[in-house]
Each structure stands twice: as C-alpha cells, then as structure tokens.
Amino acid sequence: MASRATLLRPAPGFASTRCRACSASAEIALVRELALTYHPPAFTLASASVWSAHTVAVSPEISVVVSTYQRPGHLRRCLASLAVQQGVAGRFEVIVVDDGSRDETPDIVDEARRKGVFPLKFCTHPHDGFQLARCRNAGIRASTAPYLLFTDGDCIFPPDHLRRHLDARRPGVVRAGDCIRLDEPTSRQIDEAAVRSGAFLRLIEPRAQRSLRKTHLKSLIYQLARDRRRPKLVGWNMAVWRDQLERINGFDERFRGWGCEDDDVALRLRMTGARVATALGYTHAYHLWHPPHATTPLAWGDGANVAYFRRPAVLARCLEGIRSRSLAQVSTRVIGSPQQPELSRRLQHVFRESASGTELELLVWPNDAGFSSRGACRLLVLRRDAAAPAAVARRAQAVVRLEQIDSVPAMLDSIQRAVCGRGEDGGAEGRPGRAA
C-alpha cells in the first residue's frame, strides 16, 4: 500500500502542465488541502460533548439554515448533532425552515429550543409542492449572521463541523461541501444517543471515506484549472457569505420540485465574481437514508427543473428570490438603434439603468454598436421580420423577436419569457450546462 508521503506526491507531469500556470499561493493552498485530506483533525469519541445549555449568541458568526419536510426522526438527529458541536458555543444560530409538514416537526423544534443549547428559530408555510428554494430564502431572511451554512434536516455532522466551517472562511469564497450517503441499514442503527456520543462515526465504512477523498482531490484539480462549473455546490452542505446571497437575490423560487436550485445558485454566484472552493479538506456531513422524493428523476437530465436551469438567458439577480421584483425593476441598459427609433424609445421608456450596475442589456437591431456590459444578461431585440448576422446573435444569450412594438405589455412579456427560459436561443456564451 502506498505511504501517505507517496499519496501526497503529484502525479508525473502534473506540475509541468497545471501548477506551472498557477500562482505560488494556489500551490500552497493545494498542498494544505491535500494535507488535510490525508491528515484530518484528530477526534475521539471520548471528546464528544452532550446536550448542555450555552449562552445565547448575541451576534452569531454563522447561521445554520436547515430545510425539512415530513422527516421528524431525521430532524431530531440533525438537531442533536448540532447541539454537540465543539468550540462554537455562542457563535452560531440555527434556523429550521419547514416546507409545510403535518407531523410532529414543530414539537421537535420546540423541544430543542427548550434545551437552550443554541438560538433556534422556526419558519414554516403551507405545503404547496416541493419548494426547497422557498425554504432556503425564508432561512436567509430569518438569519442574522454574515455567513450562512445550508443543510437539510436529513443530515448529521461530526462534532467539529461548524468550527471547521468557520476555520474555512475566506473573503469572497463560497465553500462547497458534500456528504457521505449512508445506506438504509446504517441509518437505522444511528439513533439520537449515537449522534450525541459520536458513536455513529464507528459505523462509517472506510470505502465511503475513500470515495469522498477522491471527490476532494478532483475538486482541488477543478479549482486549479479554474473550472467555471466545478466544484459543484450541493445544498445539503454549502457555506456562503450573506452579501453574496443578497447580490444574486438568493435562491430562485421558480425552481419547484426536485433539483437544480443549488446548481442555479452556483451559476449565478460565479457570474457575480464569487469563487467556489471545496470544503472537503475541512469537514463533511453524513446523509441519513430515506426513500426518494416523488419528483426525483432516475437520471439528472430527466428532472422537471432541468429545462429551466438550462435557459439560455440568466439574470444573476433572479426575479423570484429573497425579494420578489418585476422585470421593470431590473437595472437595464438599452442600446438603441437609429434605424428603429420607435422601438428604442419605447424600451428606454420602460427600462432604467441604476447606479449599482447593469443586470440586463438589450441591443436593438440593426445597430453599429455592440454589447458592452460585462457580466450582464445579453438579449438581442429585433422585430419579427428582421434578421441579424450570426456573429451578432452568438454574442447574445437569447434573441427576442417582437410581434407588437406598440404594446408595452407585449414587449415586456416577450423579454420576460426570454429570461425565464422560453426565449429563442442565442449563442453559447454564458449558457449554463450541467455541473456533474
């Protein structure tokens, strides 16, 4: 078996192809992450704490947003694992957001709140289908810390999970975590006592740990290669700064049913300049088994949300997020056309560009000018019977053909359909794809 020193040695040719192009600081960071992978922080079962009362955090450093629905037994174990976190007394708060459960979920939250281990808030709404994005936005609104950790009520954590996430904080960096998926027999063996004591860690198979280490190493390579889609953000273990979430208006609540809402957040965070880095060198979660949700597809590409996720035109700051807003409230630059003065005038009357920056850019064709706003959603606008050169269309994320230029509602509807995934496809630049 290879020694740890051998495992830490880069593969032949790796340094010459990738590391040579990286900064020295990036190489140092890689070595540190690798060291954490093969030399994880020491933890013994004897060091695990039990339920105890702590001083309520006045200004928490991290808010843990826990989404749940109809899994009270899982939620009880999740909250138990948060109650025995070490080295973070008074530094965190927990917000449980329920998607409209009709069981003992509120009682479980009340029971945990009475124990007084950490500040605990509970948010709920009537159930109207699987609305995970809505839950997470409610958690953002209820939270107070500058740093947020998102997870699900079917996850449990090692006792140093929050401390390690706090240690991993870096300005402008989103931390992409992951979890070990526990099978049904193992999950049934893990009761609340096993979570409190940390004894559940004895049940984790070595091959699961090895698999997660491989995922970590791949994530580091993606970082060094400056991959635009990976490491992948997964909603059950991801840490984001509040100002980053506010910049993109949180999660897009147009995602209903299983999947893609976290892929979409990752895409829009990257559009606004956020850097995504793996958290796997610091910590990971454990996912308790449960039957799949009714909307979970057999293959990712068959999911009901995939078409919307792959919409060609994407606003970095979504319309239906932490706050709901109309298309007319989007900061928009209209590049008018001398050959289409009436159309240009009407668009400039409806849309305004704010001092905070351009979110949407409308280029009216024909036009000698071109798109100019970096990072904005780019739409090419032309009359139904007009045509634009392929080179111009490729620079647009979507092409909007207007039937009626004398009707402002009709124009708004056409543009809104483009940014909601039903516009004519433009070029490939900026078009989202699957992040495996």
Coordinates of C-alpha atoms in Angstrom, one line a residue:
M1 CA 0.0 0.0 0.0
A2 CA 1.3 3.5 -0.8
S3 CA 2.5 5.6 2.0
R4 CA 0.9 8.9 2.8
A5 CA 4.0 10.6 1.6
T6 CA 3.6 8.8 -1.8
L7 CA 0.0 9.8 -1.9
L8 CA 0.9 13.5 -1.4
R9 CA 3.4 13.4 -4.3
P10 CA 1.9 15.0 -7.5
A11 CA 1.4 12.7 -10.5
P12 CA 4.2 12.8 -13.2
G13 CA 3.8 15.8 -15.4
F14 CA 1.1 17.4 -13.2
A15 CA 3.4 20.3 -12.1
S16 CA 4.6 20.9 -15.6
T17 CA 1.1 21.1 -17.0
R18 CA -1.0 22.8 -14.4
C19 CA 1.0 24.1 -11.4
R20 CA 3.4 26.0 -13.6
A21 CA 0.5 28.2 -14.6
C22 CA -0.8 28.6 -11.1
S23 CA 0.4 31.2 -8.6
A24 CA 2.6 30.2 -5.7
S25 CA -0.3 30.8 -3.3
A26 CA -2.5 28.4 -5.2
E27 CA 0.1 25.7 -5.0
I28 CA 0.5 26.3 -1.3
A29 CA -3.3 26.1 -0.8
L30 CA -3.3 22.8 -2.8
V31 CA -0.6 21.3 -0.5
R32 CA -2.6 22.4 2.6
E33 CA -5.8 20.9 1.3
L34 CA -4.0 17.6 0.4
A35 CA -2.5 17.5 3.9
L36 CA -6.0 18.0 5.4
T37 CA -7.3 15.1 3.3
Y38 CA -4.7 12.6 4.5
H39 CA -4.2 14.0 8.0
P40 CA -7.6 15.0 9.2
P41 CA -8.0 16.8 12.5
A42 CA -7.9 14.4 15.4
F43 CA -11.2 13.5 17.0
T44 CA -12.0 10.8 19.5
L45 CA -15.4 9.6 20.6
A46 CA -14.4 10.4 24.2
S47 CA -14.2 14.1 23.3
A48 CA -17.8 14.3 22.2
S49 CA -19.9 16.6 24.3
V50 CA -23.6 16.1 25.3
W51 CA -26.7 18.3 25.4
S52 CA -25.9 21.3 27.6
A53 CA -27.1 24.9 27.9
H54 CA -24.9 27.6 26.4
T55 CA -25.2 31.4 26.4
V56 CA -27.4 32.6 23.6
A57 CA -25.3 34.2 20.8
V58 CA -25.9 37.9 20.6
S59 CA -24.2 38.3 17.2
P60 CA -23.7 34.8 15.8
E61 CA -20.8 34.3 13.3
I62 CA -22.6 31.7 11.3
S63 CA -26.3 30.9 10.7
V64 CA -27.2 27.2 10.0
V65 CA -30.2 27.0 7.8
V66 CA -31.9 23.6 8.0
S67 CA -34.6 22.7 5.5
T68 CA -37.0 19.9 6.4
Y69 CA -40.3 18.3 5.4
Q70 CA -42.1 15.3 6.9
R71 CA -39.0 13.6 8.4
P72 CA -39.2 14.3 12.1
G73 CA -36.9 11.4 13.1
H74 CA -34.2 12.6 10.8
L75 CA -34.6 16.2 12.0
R76 CA -34.3 15.2 15.7
R77 CA -31.0 13.5 14.9
C78 CA -29.9 16.5 12.8
L79 CA -30.6 18.9 15.7
A80 CA -28.9 16.6 18.2
S81 CA -25.7 16.7 16.1
L82 CA -25.8 20.5 16.1
A83 CA -26.3 20.5 19.8
V84 CA -23.0 18.7 20.5
Q85 CA -20.8 20.9 18.3
Q86 CA -17.5 21.7 19.9
G87 CA -15.7 25.1 20.2
V88 CA -18.6 27.2 18.8
A89 CA -20.7 28.0 21.9
G90 CA -22.4 31.3 21.4
R91 CA -21.0 31.6 17.9
F92 CA -23.9 30.2 15.9
E93 CA -27.7 30.1 15.4
V94 CA -30.0 27.6 13.8
I95 CA -33.0 28.3 11.6
V96 CA -35.2 25.4 10.8
V97 CA -37.4 26.0 7.8
D98 CA -40.3 23.6 7.2
D99 CA -41.9 23.1 3.9
G100 CA -45.3 22.6 5.5
S101 CA -45.0 19.4 7.4
R102 CA -48.2 18.0 9.1
D103 CA -46.5 15.9 11.8
E104 CA -44.6 16.5 15.0
T105 CA -41.9 18.6 13.3
P106 CA -42.9 21.8 15.3
D107 CA -42.8 19.8 18.6
I108 CA -39.3 18.6 17.8
V109 CA -38.1 22.1 17.2
D110 CA -39.8 23.3 20.4
E111 CA -38.1 20.5 22.4
A112 CA -34.7 21.5 21.0
R113 CA -35.4 25.2 21.7
R114 CA -36.2 24.4 25.4
K115 CA -32.9 22.8 25.9
G116 CA -31.3 26.2 25.2
V117 CA -28.1 24.9 23.6
F118 CA -28.2 27.4 20.7
P119 CA -30.6 30.1 19.4
L120 CA -33.2 28.4 17.4
K121 CA -35.8 29.9 15.0
F122 CA -38.6 28.0 13.2
C123 CA -40.2 29.1 9.9
T124 CA -43.0 27.3 8.1
H125 CA -45.6 27.8 5.3
P126 CA -48.5 25.8 3.9
H127 CA -47.2 22.9 1.8
D128 CA -47.7 23.5 -1.9
G129 CA -45.3 21.1 -3.5
F130 CA -41.6 20.6 -3.0
Q131 CA -40.3 24.2 -2.6
L132 CA -36.7 23.9 -1.4
A133 CA -35.7 27.3 -2.8
R134 CA -38.5 29.0 -1.0
C135 CA -37.4 27.3 2.3
R136 CA -33.8 28.5 1.9
N137 CA -34.9 32.0 1.1
A138 CA -37.0 32.1 4.3
G139 CA -34.0 30.9 6.2
I140 CA -31.9 33.7 4.7
R141 CA -34.5 36.3 5.7
A142 CA -34.7 34.9 9.3
S143 CA -30.9 34.6 9.8
T144 CA -28.7 37.3 11.3
A145 CA -25.1 36.1 10.8
P146 CA -22.8 37.4 8.0
Y147 CA -22.0 33.7 7.0
L148 CA -24.6 31.1 6.3
L149 CA -24.3 27.3 6.2
F150 CA -27.1 25.5 4.3
T151 CA -28.0 21.9 5.1
D152 CA -31.0 19.6 5.2
G153 CA -32.8 18.0 8.1
D154 CA -31.7 14.5 7.0
C155 CA -28.0 15.3 7.6
I156 CA -25.9 14.8 10.7
F157 CA -22.4 16.1 11.4
P158 CA -19.2 15.4 13.1
P159 CA -18.7 17.4 16.4
D160 CA -16.2 19.8 14.9
H161 CA -18.3 20.5 11.7
L162 CA -19.2 24.2 12.5
R163 CA -15.8 25.0 13.9
R164 CA -14.2 23.7 10.7
H165 CA -16.6 25.6 8.5
L166 CA -15.7 28.8 10.5
D167 CA -12.0 28.0 10.1
A168 CA -12.5 27.6 6.3
R169 CA -14.0 31.1 5.9
R170 CA -12.3 33.3 3.3
P171 CA -13.4 36.7 1.9
G172 CA -15.3 36.3 -1.3
V173 CA -15.1 32.4 -1.2
V174 CA -18.1 30.1 -1.3
R175 CA -17.4 26.7 0.4
A176 CA -18.7 23.7 -1.5
G177 CA -19.2 20.8 0.9
D178 CA -20.5 17.3 0.4
C179 CA -21.6 14.3 2.5
I180 CA -21.3 10.6 2.9
R181 CA -24.6 9.0 1.8
L182 CA -25.5 6.4 4.4
D183 CA -27.5 3.3 3.4
E184 CA -30.7 2.2 5.0
P185 CA -29.3 -0.4 7.4
T186 CA -26.6 2.0 8.7
S187 CA -29.1 4.9 9.0
R188 CA -31.4 2.7 11.1
Q189 CA -28.6 1.9 13.5
I190 CA -27.9 5.6 14.2
D191 CA -30.2 6.7 17.0
E192 CA -30.1 10.0 18.9
A193 CA -27.8 8.6 21.5
A194 CA -25.3 7.5 18.8
V195 CA -25.4 11.0 17.4
R196 CA -24.8 12.7 20.8
S197 CA -21.9 10.5 21.7
G198 CA -20.4 10.4 18.2
A199 CA -20.6 6.6 18.2
F200 CA -22.2 6.8 14.8
L201 CA -18.8 7.5 13.3
R202 CA -17.7 3.9 14.0
L203 CA -20.4 2.7 11.5
I204 CA -19.0 4.6 8.6
E205 CA -17.3 2.2 6.1
P206 CA -13.7 3.0 5.0
R207 CA -14.6 2.8 1.3
A208 CA -17.1 5.7 1.8
Q209 CA -14.3 7.8 3.3
R210 CA -12.0 6.8 0.4
S211 CA -14.7 7.8 -2.1
L212 CA -15.1 11.2 -0.5
R213 CA -11.3 11.7 -0.6
K214 CA -11.3 11.1 -4.4
T215 CA -14.1 13.7 -4.7
H216 CA -12.0 16.1 -2.7
L217 CA -8.9 15.6 -4.9
K218 CA -11.0 16.1 -8.1
S219 CA -12.4 19.3 -6.6
L220 CA -8.9 20.6 -6.0
I221 CA -7.9 20.0 -9.6
Y222 CA -11.1 21.8 -10.8
Q223 CA -10.1 24.8 -8.6
L224 CA -6.5 24.9 -10.0
A225 CA -7.9 24.6 -13.5
R226 CA -10.3 27.4 -12.8
D227 CA -13.3 25.3 -14.0
R228 CA -16.3 27.5 -14.4
R229 CA -18.8 24.9 -13.1
R230 CA -17.0 22.9 -10.5
P231 CA -16.5 22.2 -7.6
K232 CA -20.3 21.6 -7.6
L233 CA -22.3 23.3 -4.9
V234 CA -24.7 20.9 -3.1
G235 CA -27.4 22.4 -0.9
W236 CA -27.0 20.0 2.0
N237 CA -23.5 21.4 2.9
M238 CA -22.6 24.7 1.4
A239 CA -21.4 27.9 3.1
V240 CA -22.0 31.4 1.6
W241 CA -21.5 35.0 2.7
R242 CA -24.7 37.0 3.2
D243 CA -23.6 39.8 0.9
Q244 CA -23.0 37.2 -1.9
L245 CA -26.5 35.9 -1.5
E246 CA -28.0 39.3 -1.5
R247 CA -26.1 40.1 -4.7
I248 CA -28.0 37.3 -6.5
N249 CA -31.3 37.7 -4.6
G250 CA -30.8 34.3 -3.1
F251 CA -32.4 31.1 -4.5
D252 CA -34.7 31.2 -7.5
E253 CA -38.2 30.2 -6.4
R254 CA -39.2 29.3 -9.9
F255 CA -37.5 26.0 -9.2
R256 CA -40.2 23.7 -7.8
G257 CA -39.8 20.0 -7.3
W258 CA -36.5 18.2 -7.0
G259 CA -33.2 19.5 -8.2
C260 CA -31.2 22.2 -9.9
E261 CA -31.8 25.1 -7.5
D262 CA -28.3 24.7 -6.0
D263 CA -26.8 24.4 -9.5
D264 CA -28.5 27.6 -10.4
V265 CA -27.2 29.4 -7.3
A266 CA -23.7 28.3 -8.1
L267 CA -24.0 29.6 -11.7
R268 CA -25.2 33.0 -10.6
L269 CA -22.7 33.3 -7.7
R270 CA -19.9 32.7 -10.2
M271 CA -21.5 35.2 -12.6
T272 CA -21.1 37.9 -9.9
G273 CA -17.4 37.0 -9.3
A274 CA -17.7 34.6 -6.3
R275 CA -15.0 31.9 -6.1
V276 CA -16.2 28.4 -5.2
A277 CA -13.7 26.3 -3.2
T278 CA -14.1 22.8 -1.8
A279 CA -14.8 22.4 1.9
L280 CA -13.9 18.7 1.9
G281 CA -10.4 19.3 3.3
Y282 CA -12.1 20.7 6.4
T283 CA -15.3 18.7 7.0
H284 CA -18.2 16.8 5.5
A285 CA -21.7 15.8 6.5
Y286 CA -23.5 12.4 6.7
H287 CA -26.8 11.9 4.9
L288 CA -29.3 9.6 6.5
W289 CA -31.1 7.3 4.1
H290 CA -34.8 7.9 3.2
P291 CA -37.0 7.0 0.2
P292 CA -36.5 9.4 -2.8
H293 CA -39.0 12.2 -3.2
A294 CA -41.7 11.6 -5.8
T295 CA -40.2 14.3 -8.1
T296 CA -36.7 12.8 -8.0
P297 CA -35.9 11.5 -11.6
L298 CA -33.9 8.4 -12.3
A299 CA -31.4 10.5 -14.2
W300 CA -30.4 14.1 -13.6
G301 CA -31.2 15.2 -17.1
D302 CA -34.8 13.9 -16.8
G303 CA -35.6 16.3 -13.9
A304 CA -38.5 18.7 -14.3
N305 CA -36.3 21.7 -13.4
V306 CA -33.5 20.9 -15.9
A307 CA -35.1 22.8 -18.8
Y308 CA -35.4 26.0 -16.7
F309 CA -31.9 25.6 -15.4
R310 CA -30.6 25.4 -18.9
R311 CA -32.4 28.5 -20.0
P312 CA -30.1 30.5 -22.4
A313 CA -30.6 33.9 -20.7
V314 CA -29.8 34.1 -17.0
L315 CA -30.1 37.1 -14.7
A316 CA -27.5 37.0 -12.0
R317 CA -30.0 38.5 -9.6
C318 CA -33.2 36.4 -10.0
L319 CA -36.7 37.8 -10.1
E320 CA -38.3 35.5 -7.6
G321 CA -35.8 35.2 -4.7
I322 CA -35.3 36.7 -1.3
R323 CA -37.4 39.5 -2.5
S324 CA -39.8 39.4 -5.5
R325 CA -39.3 42.0 -8.2
S326 CA -40.7 42.7 -11.6
L327 CA -38.7 42.9 -14.9
A328 CA -39.2 46.6 -14.9
Q329 CA -37.2 46.8 -11.7
V330 CA -34.1 45.1 -13.3
S331 CA -31.3 47.6 -13.9
T332 CA -31.3 47.5 -17.7
R333 CA -29.2 49.2 -20.4
V334 CA -31.0 49.7 -23.7
I335 CA -28.6 50.2 -26.7
G336 CA -31.0 51.9 -29.1
S337 CA -31.0 51.6 -32.9
P338 CA -31.1 54.7 -35.2
Q339 CA -33.0 52.5 -37.7
Q340 CA -35.6 51.5 -35.1
P341 CA -36.2 54.8 -33.2
E342 CA -39.8 54.0 -32.0
L343 CA -38.8 50.6 -30.6
S344 CA -35.7 52.0 -29.0
R345 CA -37.7 54.9 -27.4
R346 CA -40.4 52.5 -26.0
L347 CA -37.8 50.2 -24.5
Q348 CA -35.9 53.2 -23.0
H349 CA -39.1 54.5 -21.5
V350 CA -39.8 51.2 -19.7
F351 CA -36.3 50.2 -18.6
R352 CA -33.8 52.1 -16.5
E353 CA -30.2 51.5 -15.6
S354 CA -29.3 52.1 -11.9
A355 CA -26.0 53.3 -10.5
S356 CA -25.5 49.8 -8.9
G357 CA -24.6 48.3 -12.3
T358 CA -26.2 46.7 -15.3
E359 CA -28.0 43.4 -14.9
L360 CA -29.7 43.2 -18.3
E361 CA -28.5 44.6 -21.7
L362 CA -30.9 45.0 -24.6
L363 CA -29.3 45.5 -28.0
V364 CA -31.8 46.7 -30.6
W365 CA -31.0 45.5 -34.1
P366 CA -29.9 46.8 -36.6
N367 CA -27.1 48.6 -34.7
D368 CA -23.5 49.6 -35.3
A369 CA -22.8 49.3 -31.6
G370 CA -22.4 46.0 -29.7
F371 CA -22.9 44.6 -26.2
S372 CA -20.7 46.3 -23.7
S373 CA -21.7 45.3 -20.1
R374 CA -19.5 42.5 -18.7
G375 CA -21.5 40.1 -16.6
A376 CA -24.9 41.3 -17.7
C377 CA -27.6 39.1 -19.3
R378 CA -27.5 40.0 -23.0
L379 CA -30.6 40.0 -25.2
L380 CA -30.7 40.8 -28.9
V381 CA -34.0 42.5 -29.6
L382 CA -35.4 42.8 -33.2
R383 CA -38.7 42.9 -35.0
R384 CA -40.3 39.7 -36.0
D385 CA -39.4 40.0 -39.7
A386 CA -35.8 41.2 -39.2
A387 CA -32.6 39.2 -39.3
A388 CA -29.3 39.6 -37.6
P389 CA -25.9 38.3 -38.6
A390 CA -24.9 35.0 -36.9
A391 CA -21.8 36.7 -35.3
V392 CA -24.1 39.2 -33.5
A393 CA -26.6 36.6 -32.4
R394 CA -23.8 34.5 -31.0
R395 CA -22.9 37.3 -28.6
A396 CA -26.4 37.3 -27.2
Q397 CA -27.6 34.8 -24.7
A398 CA -31.1 34.9 -26.3
V399 CA -32.8 36.5 -29.3
V400 CA -36.1 38.3 -28.7
R401 CA -38.4 38.8 -31.7
L402 CA -41.1 41.3 -31.1
E403 CA -44.5 41.0 -32.7
Q404 CA -46.0 44.2 -31.4
I405 CA -43.8 47.2 -30.7
D406 CA -46.8 49.4 -29.9
S407 CA -47.8 47.3 -26.9
V408 CA -45.6 47.7 -23.9
P409 CA -47.1 44.7 -22.0
A410 CA -46.5 42.5 -25.1
M411 CA -42.8 43.6 -25.3
L412 CA -42.3 43.0 -21.5
D413 CA -43.9 39.6 -21.9
S414 CA -41.6 38.6 -24.7
I415 CA -38.5 39.8 -22.8
Q416 CA -39.6 38.1 -19.6
R417 CA -40.2 34.8 -21.4
A418 CA -36.6 35.1 -22.6
V419 CA -35.2 35.4 -19.1
C420 CA -37.5 32.7 -17.8
G421 CA -36.3 30.1 -20.2
R422 CA -38.6 30.3 -23.1
G423 CA -36.8 32.7 -25.4
E424 CA -35.2 31.9 -28.8
D425 CA -31.7 30.6 -28.0
G426 CA -28.8 32.9 -28.8
G427 CA -25.1 32.0 -28.7
A428 CA -23.3 29.6 -26.4
E429 CA -21.5 32.3 -24.3
G430 CA -22.6 32.1 -20.7
R431 CA -25.1 29.4 -21.3
P432 CA -25.5 27.2 -18.3
G433 CA -24.9 23.5 -18.5
R434 CA -24.9 20.5 -16.2
A435 CA -22.3 20.6 -13.4
A436 CA -21.6 17.0 -12.7

